[in-house]
Amino acid sequence: MSEFQAFDFRTKFGSRYFPSPIFTASGCAGSGKELSQFFDLDELGAVVTKSISVKPRSGRPTPRMAETPSGMLNSIGLQGPGIDQFLEIDIPWLQSNGARVIVSISGETVEEYASLARKLRGINSLHGIEVNISCPNVENRGLVFACDPVASRAVIEAVRRNISGDYPIIAKLSPDVTDIVSIANEVVAAGADGLALINTVLGMVIDVDAKRPKLAGITGGLSGPAIRPIAVRAIYQVHKALPQIPILGMGGVTNGRDALEMIFAGASGVSVGTATFGNPSAVIKVKRELLEGLRSRGFNSLSEAIGVAHV
Amino acid sequence: MSEFQAFDFRTKFGSRYFPSPIFTASGCAGSGKELSQFFDLDELGAVVTKSISVKPRSGRPTPRMAETPSGMLNSIGLQGPGIDQFLEIDIPWLQSNGARVIVSISGETVEEYASLARKLRGINSLHGIEVNISCPNVENRGLVFACDPVASRAVIEAVRRNISGDYPIIAKLSPDVTDIVSIANEVVAAGADGLALINTVLGMVIDVDAKRPKLAGITGGLSGPAIRPIAVRAIYQVHKALPQIPILGMGGVTNGRDALEMIFAGASGVSVGTATFGNPSAVIKVKRELLEGLRSRGFNSLSEAIGVAHV
Amino acid sequence: MNINSRAIQDSVEVLSNKKVGAYNHMVFAVGDMASHAKPGNFVAISVGGPSSSLILRRAFAIYRSSNRGAYGGTIELVVAAHGTGSKWLSERSVHERVDMVGPLGTAFGIPTEPVNALLVGGGYGSAPLFGLAEVLKARGCRVDMVLGASVAGKIYAPLEGKRSVNVMTLTTEDGSAGVKGRVTDVMPQIIERNQVEIIYSCGPMAMLEAVNQVAEGANVLHQCAVEESMACGIGVCMTCVVPMRDSAGVIKMQRSCIEGPVVDGSQVVWGSERKIAQGTWGAPQ
Amino acid sequence: MNINSRAIQDSVEVLSNKKVGAYNHMVFAVGDMASHAKPGNFVAISVGGPSSSLILRRAFAIYRSSNRGAYGGTIELVVAAHGTGSKWLSERSVHERVDMVGPLGTAFGIPTEPVNALLVGGGYGSAPLFGLAEVLKARGCRVDMVLGASVAGKIYAPLEGKRSVNVMTLTTEDGSAGVKGRVTDVMPQIIERNQVEIIYSCGPMAMLEAVNQVAEGANVLHQCAVEESMACGIGVCMTCVVPMRDSAGVIKMQRSCIEGPVVDGSQVVWGSERKIAQGTWGAPQ
Ligand SMILES: Cc1cc2nc3c(=O)[nH]c(=O)nc-3n(C[C@H](O)[C@H](O)[C@H](O)COP(=O)(O)OP(=O)(O)OC[C@H]3O[C@@H](n4cnc5c(N)ncnc54)[C@H](O)[C@@H]3O)c2cc1C
Ligand SMILES: Cc1cc2nc3c(=O)[nH]c(=O)nc-3n(C[C@H](O)[C@H](O)[C@H](O)COP(=O)(O)OP(=O)(O)OC[C@H]3O[C@@H](n4cnc5c(N)ncnc54)[C@H](O)[C@@H]3O)c2cc1C
Ligand SMILES: Cc1cc2nc3c(=O)[nH]c(=O)nc-3n(C[C@H](O)[C@H](O)[C@H](O)COP(=O)(O)O)c2cc1C
Ligand SMILES: Cc1cc2nc3c(=O)[nH]c(=O)nc-3n(C[C@H](O)[C@H](O)[C@H](O)COP(=O)(O)O)c2cc1C
Ligand code: FES
Ligand code: FES
């Protein structure tokens, strides 16, 4: 293994190339500023922003988090300033600091997703949209979009219709479904260029002293190493069914070995979320160790390694 | 808290009472003999046997397990001697050693479940049947029964039809579904007296050196503390929807605090599985610590504590 | 915006670990990290070792920091063994290393003129107040201190810390040390007698809220270090929020790790745990 | 059935921990647990400390055990720092305690008459063979030993262990110690020269399979200690199975933790990792 041998670390989602496959995970990198104290943002393949809504959101009351064995629950509730302030302040800051940006969007109705897409349509310097469909659909008894193939499809169709054809759309799926492959099929048919797998797993912790749910929001999303086997399984299943669709893998990635696992299972890129909370420079560590891991196994490019665990 | 004050630790599933609410989990206590070296089996509320099939099963090839962060994957594949040898050897041994026995059954067709129920019908000394419906349905493209409300219902109906009316039936559900409450509703409507929540979560580990799935069976069931937040959530959701149906909670219970969490979420009993692998006397530890935990919080009986976290 | 611009992540050595009452006083060789630490800042430490199931850092207020000395920069903490993670930390031996990020968060604001200050601490909440007392004293302030706890052993008030304090008053709920009662029982007198112009506080949220009431009643400025559960400590996760009124009076959920922990007590919307305060920006309709 | 009827779970103290080549030789004060330990048995140890994310025990063959001595019963292990858990174990200091269950599993069968025995070990697989050699020697057997590894540092062959061995032969794949090659390269000669009547082996599965071929070729009995991934070590999980022919010739998946680790080499269905051997009882149709 020569240090000097060129390694092609690039990856591609839709029409966009990224110099490396390690991204932040939505909601786990603040506005980008906070991490830029620890490393340069252009070292990342891309920054995936926290999911932004049409209007400002206060998010949920506290407590918003509970640590669990090798994981954590969160119920942030998509706190954020709304798309207008976000486009005015956050995006320009990120881009002027060298970050490639994928904007994550979230809505409560199909029309909200459509309107977010329209707001983003003009900004060609973005590297893509990640559509977070793990949100309650107010028009259907609060049933999460991502749990319903019809609603999932409707959201992605609406986003595709309202944005130019070559704008990369990555649909982010929930693992809390009976059959993730069928949801994947729907959103790809509706125009998604890529899939982000997985969002958090619905969980809960009881405070045994207060005798009530620990989180004010009662349930929360489980993330971190605890869910990695679930994420790897989802990536493997979906890559098997849709080998040509690039997958952004995530769920408990903490080091290069974990990223390798996802790449071998079929991911074209890997997002690092919760690991950043334990280690501010986790994303850089994962990137460095993944590169080493691929080289030491004789790969010359990332693309050669994608999905090699399939038999 | 007086050491001497009587505490009513009993629990009930269907028509049967159990002196304490801590059971083993199916597939995690061998034949019972192996654990009897470490404690007396009558200290347990009940022994839940490994799932038994109509015919002998070799189970899956090795490797059958992979440790994961705060959890493990297994793909045993229901290795066992088949119901006849089981009834001849295992059950008599357990009963002669003071164990209350709940027999877990598994099948590949609805008719197999029915035939297992017929075999058990005569044995009135049993304390119940746990119906493991997390098995592939060979009559429906291998789709797991527990993932399909119609098939789940058919299995429980078949078991109920083939066994006496007061024989406690506990239906064991999979968390790998979009809506666990709807499955719970179906199996209760079909005649289940109680629900066991949860079976393992489908997961996978890639061996990054061999570049293939670690398990010979490719995917496996995730168990242990990692999945506890998922189990607590499932118990809470189902108890909210069906407060009168007793729940046998399980998934990552390692100590008394974890058992309290499940009881407060709505469980009437708690099974200890994977924790036994790390600590042969885990079941006894959980029982002792649960009792202490309930007493120190001012409860006089188990039943007072069930579901208190509901607001 | 100036976000933790001095924060460093480093593997730091335990120089000393001594049991003091209910707490462990721990000293770490932190090199440069000490240079920019100010009273009120905190550090975040990884706990549980290499194969830990505890994936989040634990936050500890900086008790003292020093740039010089035999070991270069040092940071001192006062650690209560509360749960698994802090217990693990309190059991570290001399020469072991822990992974630390710091200094983090906002610091206590220091008045430009000499003023009469009252420092109020609950339990290990006294920790950051001694460094603050030194700075205030150096600026010519009068510094009074009230420390409270449930029992005597839970008051952290080392001798060397008292040097910069004019009068120290202790309260315990069981009367085992000082005045029987709570900090807020003795505050009004002290405020009046010493013409206190600013109150600094650190301790449990319920205490801070009570202190804030006294401060508002007496019309005295109040800076407090809040304590919310933190997943990241560096501003990226949004778990640690506290509802605060901004200058325009709008209530926003502010991150206590980065817009805090030291905040203006009058801006906090107190008592809003487990609910969204009415009128909060972006509250669900 | 006699299932681990002597097994005890206990918190045991590390008495000594010394680096020997690629391994750590560790001694534990285990009290009664030592009384029933026989060559071939193993122990299962919890790893990673109180907040460990490693939930399963790690298995280690008993290198030596003793009932008497200054510290009461002791058990000695030879630990290779392979992954996170064994590395953690190898880093324990004297006086630390670990949670141990043992003795577990089957032991090597001891012939009732004096015989010529050949003991074959790979890497740390030599560990249980020295205790076995002592027992065999005491029964008047001739004991030859072949130890192999990839490199010299991975051969564990302490001086005191050799006392009971007539002739010790080493093989390394790189030739850095003893004969360049594998254990199976030197076995046939030794078997012939010394009229070996029984072979005992312990090491990686691939080596055991090769040893078994030599044994079958020479028509010599072969007992081997197999090594499968174990979740529980006490027979309750069914993860550690190895396909074995029973007396009626039926292939069954047998638990290597309880029906093993020591098994009759001729009964093992070799090379059946990742597949169910044809004809296995209850195999999927
Ligand atoms: C800004 C700040 C300064 C602090 N300064 C000190 C100090 O100087 N000395 C000291 O002993 N403690 C201090 N604490 C509290 C300390 O962080 C907690 O006691 C510790 O995190 C508990 O971890 P654990 O694993 O022992 O407990 P567990 O209860 O097992 O922790 C579980 C989770 O909840 C979080 N958590 C639990 N209690 C608290 C708490 N009170 N505050 C914040 N998060 C909590 C933990 O970080 C962890 O993520 C401070 C907290 C904050 C936010
Ligand atoms: C009967 C028996 C006797 C053994 N005797 C010794 C001995 O004397 N000295 C010694 O150094 N090692 C011995 N081993 C191997 C030792 O158990 C493993 O090296 C150790 O479990 C690896 O754990 P880890 O956390 O370091 O590695 P990891 O690879 O991180 O372990 C992950 C999981 O896989 C299992 N695992 C990994 N490798 C093995 C293996 N080779 N065998 C069984 N399980 C494995 C672990 O138990 C754990 O559950 C023995 C194993 C068995 C089954
Ligand atoms: C605190 C927190 C906030 C999150 N916010 C979002 C979000 O706004 N949008 C989204 O799509 N996913 C969100 N996620 C999910 C992550 O992007 C990621 O899918 C998940 O946490 C699994 O990855 P991890 O284990 O690396 O964190 C959030 C996760 C956490 C822990
Ligand atoms: C090795 C192993 C074997 C299992 N076998 C069965 C089984 O035969 N039938 C069944 O219903 N569940 C089986 N389970 C699932 C457990 O009964 C339990 O539902 C699950 O492991 C969650 O509990 P735990 O985290 O305490 O182990 C098995 C689990 C493990 C780890
Ligand atoms: S702790 Fe993460 S934002 Fe404050
Ligand atoms: S390791 Fe569990 S049965 Fe052998």
PDB file of C-alpha atoms in Angstrom, chain B residues 136-272:
ATOM      1  CA  PRO B 136     -41.112 -17.177   7.847  1.00  0.00           C
ATOM      2  CA  ASN B 137     -44.440 -18.267   6.392  1.00  0.00           C
ATOM      3  CA  VAL B 138     -43.563 -20.749   3.682  1.00  0.00           C
ATOM      4  CA  GLU B 139     -47.040 -20.407   2.204  1.00  0.00           C
ATOM      5  CA  ASN B 140     -46.530 -16.689   1.619  1.00  0.00           C
ATOM      6  CA  ARG B 141     -43.098 -16.144   0.042  1.00  0.00           C
ATOM      7  CA  GLY B 142     -41.383 -16.532   3.415  1.00  0.00           C
ATOM      8  CA  LEU B 143     -42.957 -13.332   4.718  1.00  0.00           C
ATOM      9  CA  VAL B 144     -42.710 -13.433   8.497  1.00  0.00           C
ATOM     10  CA  PHE B 145     -46.126 -14.136  10.073  1.00  0.00           C
ATOM     11  CA  ALA B 146     -45.674 -11.360  12.640  1.00  0.00           C
ATOM     12  CA  CYS B 147     -45.220  -8.795   9.861  1.00  0.00           C
ATOM     13  CA  ASP B 148     -48.627  -9.509   8.396  1.00  0.00           C
ATOM     14  CA  PRO B 149     -51.804  -8.839  10.406  1.00  0.00           C
ATOM     15  CA  VAL B 150     -53.822 -11.417   8.485  1.00  0.00           C
ATOM     16  CA  ALA B 151     -51.287 -14.213   8.936  1.00  0.00           C
ATOM     17  CA  SER B 152     -50.736 -13.284  12.594  1.00  0.00           C
ATOM     18  CA  ARG B 153     -54.433 -13.540  13.202  1.00  0.00           C
ATOM     19  CA  ALA B 154     -54.700 -16.854  11.377  1.00  0.00           C
ATOM     20  CA  VAL B 155     -51.976 -18.407  13.516  1.00  0.00           C
ATOM     21  CA  ILE B 156     -53.499 -17.348  16.818  1.00  0.00           C
ATOM     22  CA  GLU B 157     -56.972 -18.445  15.730  1.00  0.00           C
ATOM     23  CA  ALA B 158     -55.607 -21.833  14.779  1.00  0.00           C
ATOM     24  CA  VAL B 159     -53.849 -22.234  18.104  1.00  0.00           C
ATOM     25  CA  ARG B 160     -56.925 -21.139  20.043  1.00  0.00           C
ATOM     26  CA  ARG B 161     -59.179 -23.504  18.114  1.00  0.00           C
ATOM     27  CA  ASN B 162     -56.935 -26.438  18.890  1.00  0.00           C
ATOM     28  CA  ILE B 163     -56.489 -25.937  22.572  1.00  0.00           C
ATOM     29  CA  SER B 164     -58.850 -25.591  25.510  1.00  0.00           C
ATOM     30  CA  GLY B 165     -60.400 -22.199  26.104  1.00  0.00           C
ATOM     31  CA  ASP B 166     -58.627 -21.388  29.352  1.00  0.00           C
ATOM     32  CA  TYR B 167     -55.180 -22.329  28.125  1.00  0.00           C
ATOM     33  CA  PRO B 168     -53.200 -19.070  28.257  1.00  0.00           C
ATOM     34  CA  ILE B 169     -51.961 -18.025  24.844  1.00  0.00           C
ATOM     35  CA  ILE B 170     -49.284 -15.355  24.686  1.00  0.00           C
ATOM     36  CA  ALA B 171     -48.627 -14.054  21.178  1.00  0.00           C
ATOM     37  CA  LYS B 172     -45.058 -12.904  20.678  1.00  0.00           C
ATOM     38  CA  LEU B 173     -44.769  -9.965  18.313  1.00  0.00           C
ATOM     39  CA  SER B 174     -41.966  -8.620  16.181  1.00  0.00           C
ATOM     40  CA  PRO B 175     -40.941  -4.952  16.431  1.00  0.00           C
ATOM     41  CA  ASP B 176     -40.104  -4.952  12.713  1.00  0.00           C
ATOM     42  CA  VAL B 177     -43.482  -3.601  11.696  1.00  0.00           C
ATOM     43  CA  THR B 178     -44.898  -0.222  10.817  1.00  0.00           C
ATOM     44  CA  ASP B 179     -47.703  -0.442  13.365  1.00  0.00           C
ATOM     45  CA  ILE B 180     -47.320  -2.891  16.223  1.00  0.00           C
ATOM     46  CA  VAL B 181     -50.610  -1.837  17.809  1.00  0.00           C
ATOM     47  CA  SER B 182     -52.583  -3.023  14.807  1.00  0.00           C
ATOM     48  CA  ILE B 183     -50.910  -6.448  14.977  1.00  0.00           C
ATOM     49  CA  ALA B 184     -51.622  -6.561  18.715  1.00  0.00           C
ATOM     50  CA  ASN B 185     -55.276  -5.806  18.037  1.00  0.00           C
ATOM     51  CA  GLU B 186     -55.512  -8.646  15.527  1.00  0.00           C
ATOM     52  CA  VAL B 187     -53.984 -11.319  17.718  1.00  0.00           C
ATOM     53  CA  VAL B 188     -56.036 -10.279  20.739  1.00  0.00           C
ATOM     54  CA  ALA B 189     -59.175 -10.412  18.618  1.00  0.00           C
ATOM     55  CA  ALA B 190     -58.084 -13.890  17.530  1.00  0.00           C
ATOM     56  CA  GLY B 191     -57.924 -15.117  21.108  1.00  0.00           C
ATOM     57  CA  ALA B 192     -54.534 -14.252  22.599  1.00  0.00           C
ATOM     58  CA  ASP B 193     -54.683 -13.725  26.372  1.00  0.00           C
ATOM     59  CA  GLY B 194     -51.407 -11.879  26.500  1.00  0.00           C
ATOM     60  CA  LEU B 195     -48.674 -10.421  24.352  1.00  0.00           C
ATOM     61  CA  ALA B 196     -44.924 -10.942  24.466  1.00  0.00           C
ATOM     62  CA  LEU B 197     -43.047  -7.812  23.357  1.00  0.00           C
ATOM     63  CA  ILE B 198     -40.564  -7.825  21.709  1.00  0.00           C
ATOM     64  CA  ASN B 199     -38.805 -10.403  19.612  1.00  0.00           C
ATOM     65  CA  THR B 200     -35.419  -9.466  18.171  1.00  0.00           C
ATOM     66  CA  VAL B 201     -34.944  -6.650  15.645  1.00  0.00           C
ATOM     67  CA  LEU B 202     -33.679  -7.638  12.215  1.00  0.00           C
ATOM     68  CA  GLY B 203     -30.048  -6.593  11.857  1.00  0.00           C
ATOM     69  CA  MET B 204     -26.809  -7.381  10.139  1.00  0.00           C
ATOM     70  CA  VAL B 205     -23.069  -7.107  10.592  1.00  0.00           C
ATOM     71  CA  ILE B 206     -20.521  -7.130   7.774  1.00  0.00           C
ATOM     72  CA  ASP B 207     -17.150  -8.761   8.390  1.00  0.00           C
ATOM     73  CA  VAL B 208     -14.973  -6.033   6.892  1.00  0.00           C
ATOM     74  CA  ASP B 209     -11.998  -8.353   6.464  1.00  0.00           C
ATOM     75  CA  ALA B 210     -13.865 -11.199   4.783  1.00  0.00           C
ATOM     76  CA  LYS B 211     -16.001  -8.571   2.971  1.00  0.00           C
ATOM     77  CA  ARG B 212     -19.164 -10.535   3.478  1.00  0.00           C
ATOM     78  CA  PRO B 213     -21.956 -10.782   6.044  1.00  0.00           C
ATOM     79  CA  LYS B 214     -20.572 -11.986   9.377  1.00  0.00           C
ATOM     80  CA  LEU B 215     -23.405 -14.465   9.916  1.00  0.00           C
ATOM     81  CA  ALA B 216     -23.824 -17.468   7.675  1.00  0.00           C
ATOM     82  CA  GLY B 217     -27.530 -16.644   7.751  1.00  0.00           C
ATOM     83  CA  ILE B 218     -26.715 -13.108   6.450  1.00  0.00           C
ATOM     84  CA  THR B 219     -29.188 -11.295   8.713  1.00  0.00           C
ATOM     85  CA  GLY B 220     -29.824 -12.028  12.379  1.00  0.00           C
ATOM     86  CA  GLY B 221     -31.921 -10.925  15.311  1.00  0.00           C
ATOM     87  CA  LEU B 222     -30.627  -8.033  17.381  1.00  0.00           C
ATOM     88  CA  SER B 223     -31.095  -8.393  21.143  1.00  0.00           C
ATOM     89  CA  GLY B 224     -29.639  -6.964  24.329  1.00  0.00           C
ATOM     90  CA  PRO B 225     -29.574  -3.504  25.942  1.00  0.00           C
ATOM     91  CA  ALA B 226     -29.228  -1.795  22.558  1.00  0.00           C
ATOM     92  CA  ILE B 227     -32.871  -2.564  21.744  1.00  0.00           C
ATOM     93  CA  ARG B 228     -34.354  -1.776  25.156  1.00  0.00           C
ATOM     94  CA  PRO B 229     -35.652   1.671  24.133  1.00  0.00           C
ATOM     95  CA  ILE B 230     -37.464   0.014  21.216  1.00  0.00           C
ATOM     96  CA  ALA B 231     -38.989  -2.600  23.523  1.00  0.00           C
ATOM     97  CA  VAL B 232     -40.112  -0.021  26.090  1.00  0.00           C
ATOM     98  CA  ARG B 233     -41.721   2.021  23.347  1.00  0.00           C
ATOM     99  CA  ALA B 234     -43.571  -1.020  21.976  1.00  0.00           C
ATOM    100  CA  ILE B 235     -44.818  -1.985  25.447  1.00  0.00           C
ATOM    101  CA  TYR B 236     -45.956   1.569  26.137  1.00  0.00           C
ATOM    102  CA  GLN B 237     -47.792   1.872  22.826  1.00  0.00           C
ATOM    103  CA  VAL B 238     -49.533  -1.467  23.135  1.00  0.00           C
ATOM    104  CA  HIS B 239     -50.457  -1.011  26.808  1.00  0.00           C
ATOM    105  CA  LYS B 240     -51.936   2.374  25.950  1.00  0.00           C
ATOM    106  CA  ALA B 241     -54.093   0.814  23.242  1.00  0.00           C
ATOM    107  CA  LEU B 242     -54.983  -2.408  25.119  1.00  0.00           C
ATOM    108  CA  PRO B 243     -54.627  -1.672  28.838  1.00  0.00           C
ATOM    109  CA  GLN B 244     -56.460  -4.826  29.906  1.00  0.00           C
ATOM    110  CA  ILE B 245     -54.141  -7.254  28.047  1.00  0.00           C
ATOM    111  CA  PRO B 246     -51.169  -8.487  30.074  1.00  0.00           C
ATOM    112  CA  ILE B 247     -47.821  -7.944  28.410  1.00  0.00           C
ATOM    113  CA  LEU B 248     -44.669  -9.985  28.891  1.00  0.00           C
ATOM    114  CA  GLY B 249     -41.969  -7.388  28.264  1.00  0.00           C
ATOM    115  CA  MET B 250     -38.475  -8.203  27.057  1.00  0.00           C
ATOM    116  CA  GLY B 251     -35.555  -6.754  25.165  1.00  0.00           C
ATOM    117  CA  GLY B 252     -32.296  -5.894  26.851  1.00  0.00           C
ATOM    118  CA  VAL B 253     -33.351  -6.272  30.465  1.00  0.00           C
ATOM    119  CA  THR B 254     -30.184  -6.654  32.540  1.00  0.00           C
ATOM    120  CA  ASN B 255     -31.079  -5.360  35.986  1.00  0.00           C
ATOM    121  CA  GLY B 256     -33.931  -4.327  38.225  1.00  0.00           C
ATOM    122  CA  ARG B 257     -34.061  -0.803  36.867  1.00  0.00           C
ATOM    123  CA  ASP B 258     -34.652  -2.120  33.352  1.00  0.00           C
ATOM    124  CA  ALA B 259     -37.445  -4.373  34.588  1.00  0.00           C
ATOM    125  CA  LEU B 260     -39.034  -1.439  36.435  1.00  0.00           C
ATOM    126  CA  GLU B 261     -38.964   0.513  33.201  1.00  0.00           C
ATOM    127  CA  MET B 262     -40.966  -2.196  31.464  1.00  0.00           C
ATOM    128  CA  ILE B 263     -43.416  -2.653  34.336  1.00  0.00           C
ATOM    129  CA  PHE B 264     -44.024   1.098  34.505  1.00  0.00           C
ATOM    130  CA  ALA B 265     -44.495   1.147  30.716  1.00  0.00           C
ATOM    131  CA  GLY B 266     -47.217  -1.469  31.087  1.00  0.00           C
ATOM    132  CA  ALA B 267     -45.705  -4.942  31.314  1.00  0.00           C
ATOM    133  CA  SER B 268     -47.196  -7.508  33.721  1.00  0.00           C
ATOM    134  CA  GLY B 269     -44.092  -9.674  33.504  1.00  0.00           C
ATOM    135  CA  VAL B 270     -40.577  -9.409  32.168  1.00  0.00           C
ATOM    136  CA  SER B 271     -38.445 -11.987  30.359  1.00  0.00           C
ATOM    137  CA  VAL B 272     -34.677 -11.924  30.589  1.00  0.00           C
TER     138      VAL B 272
END
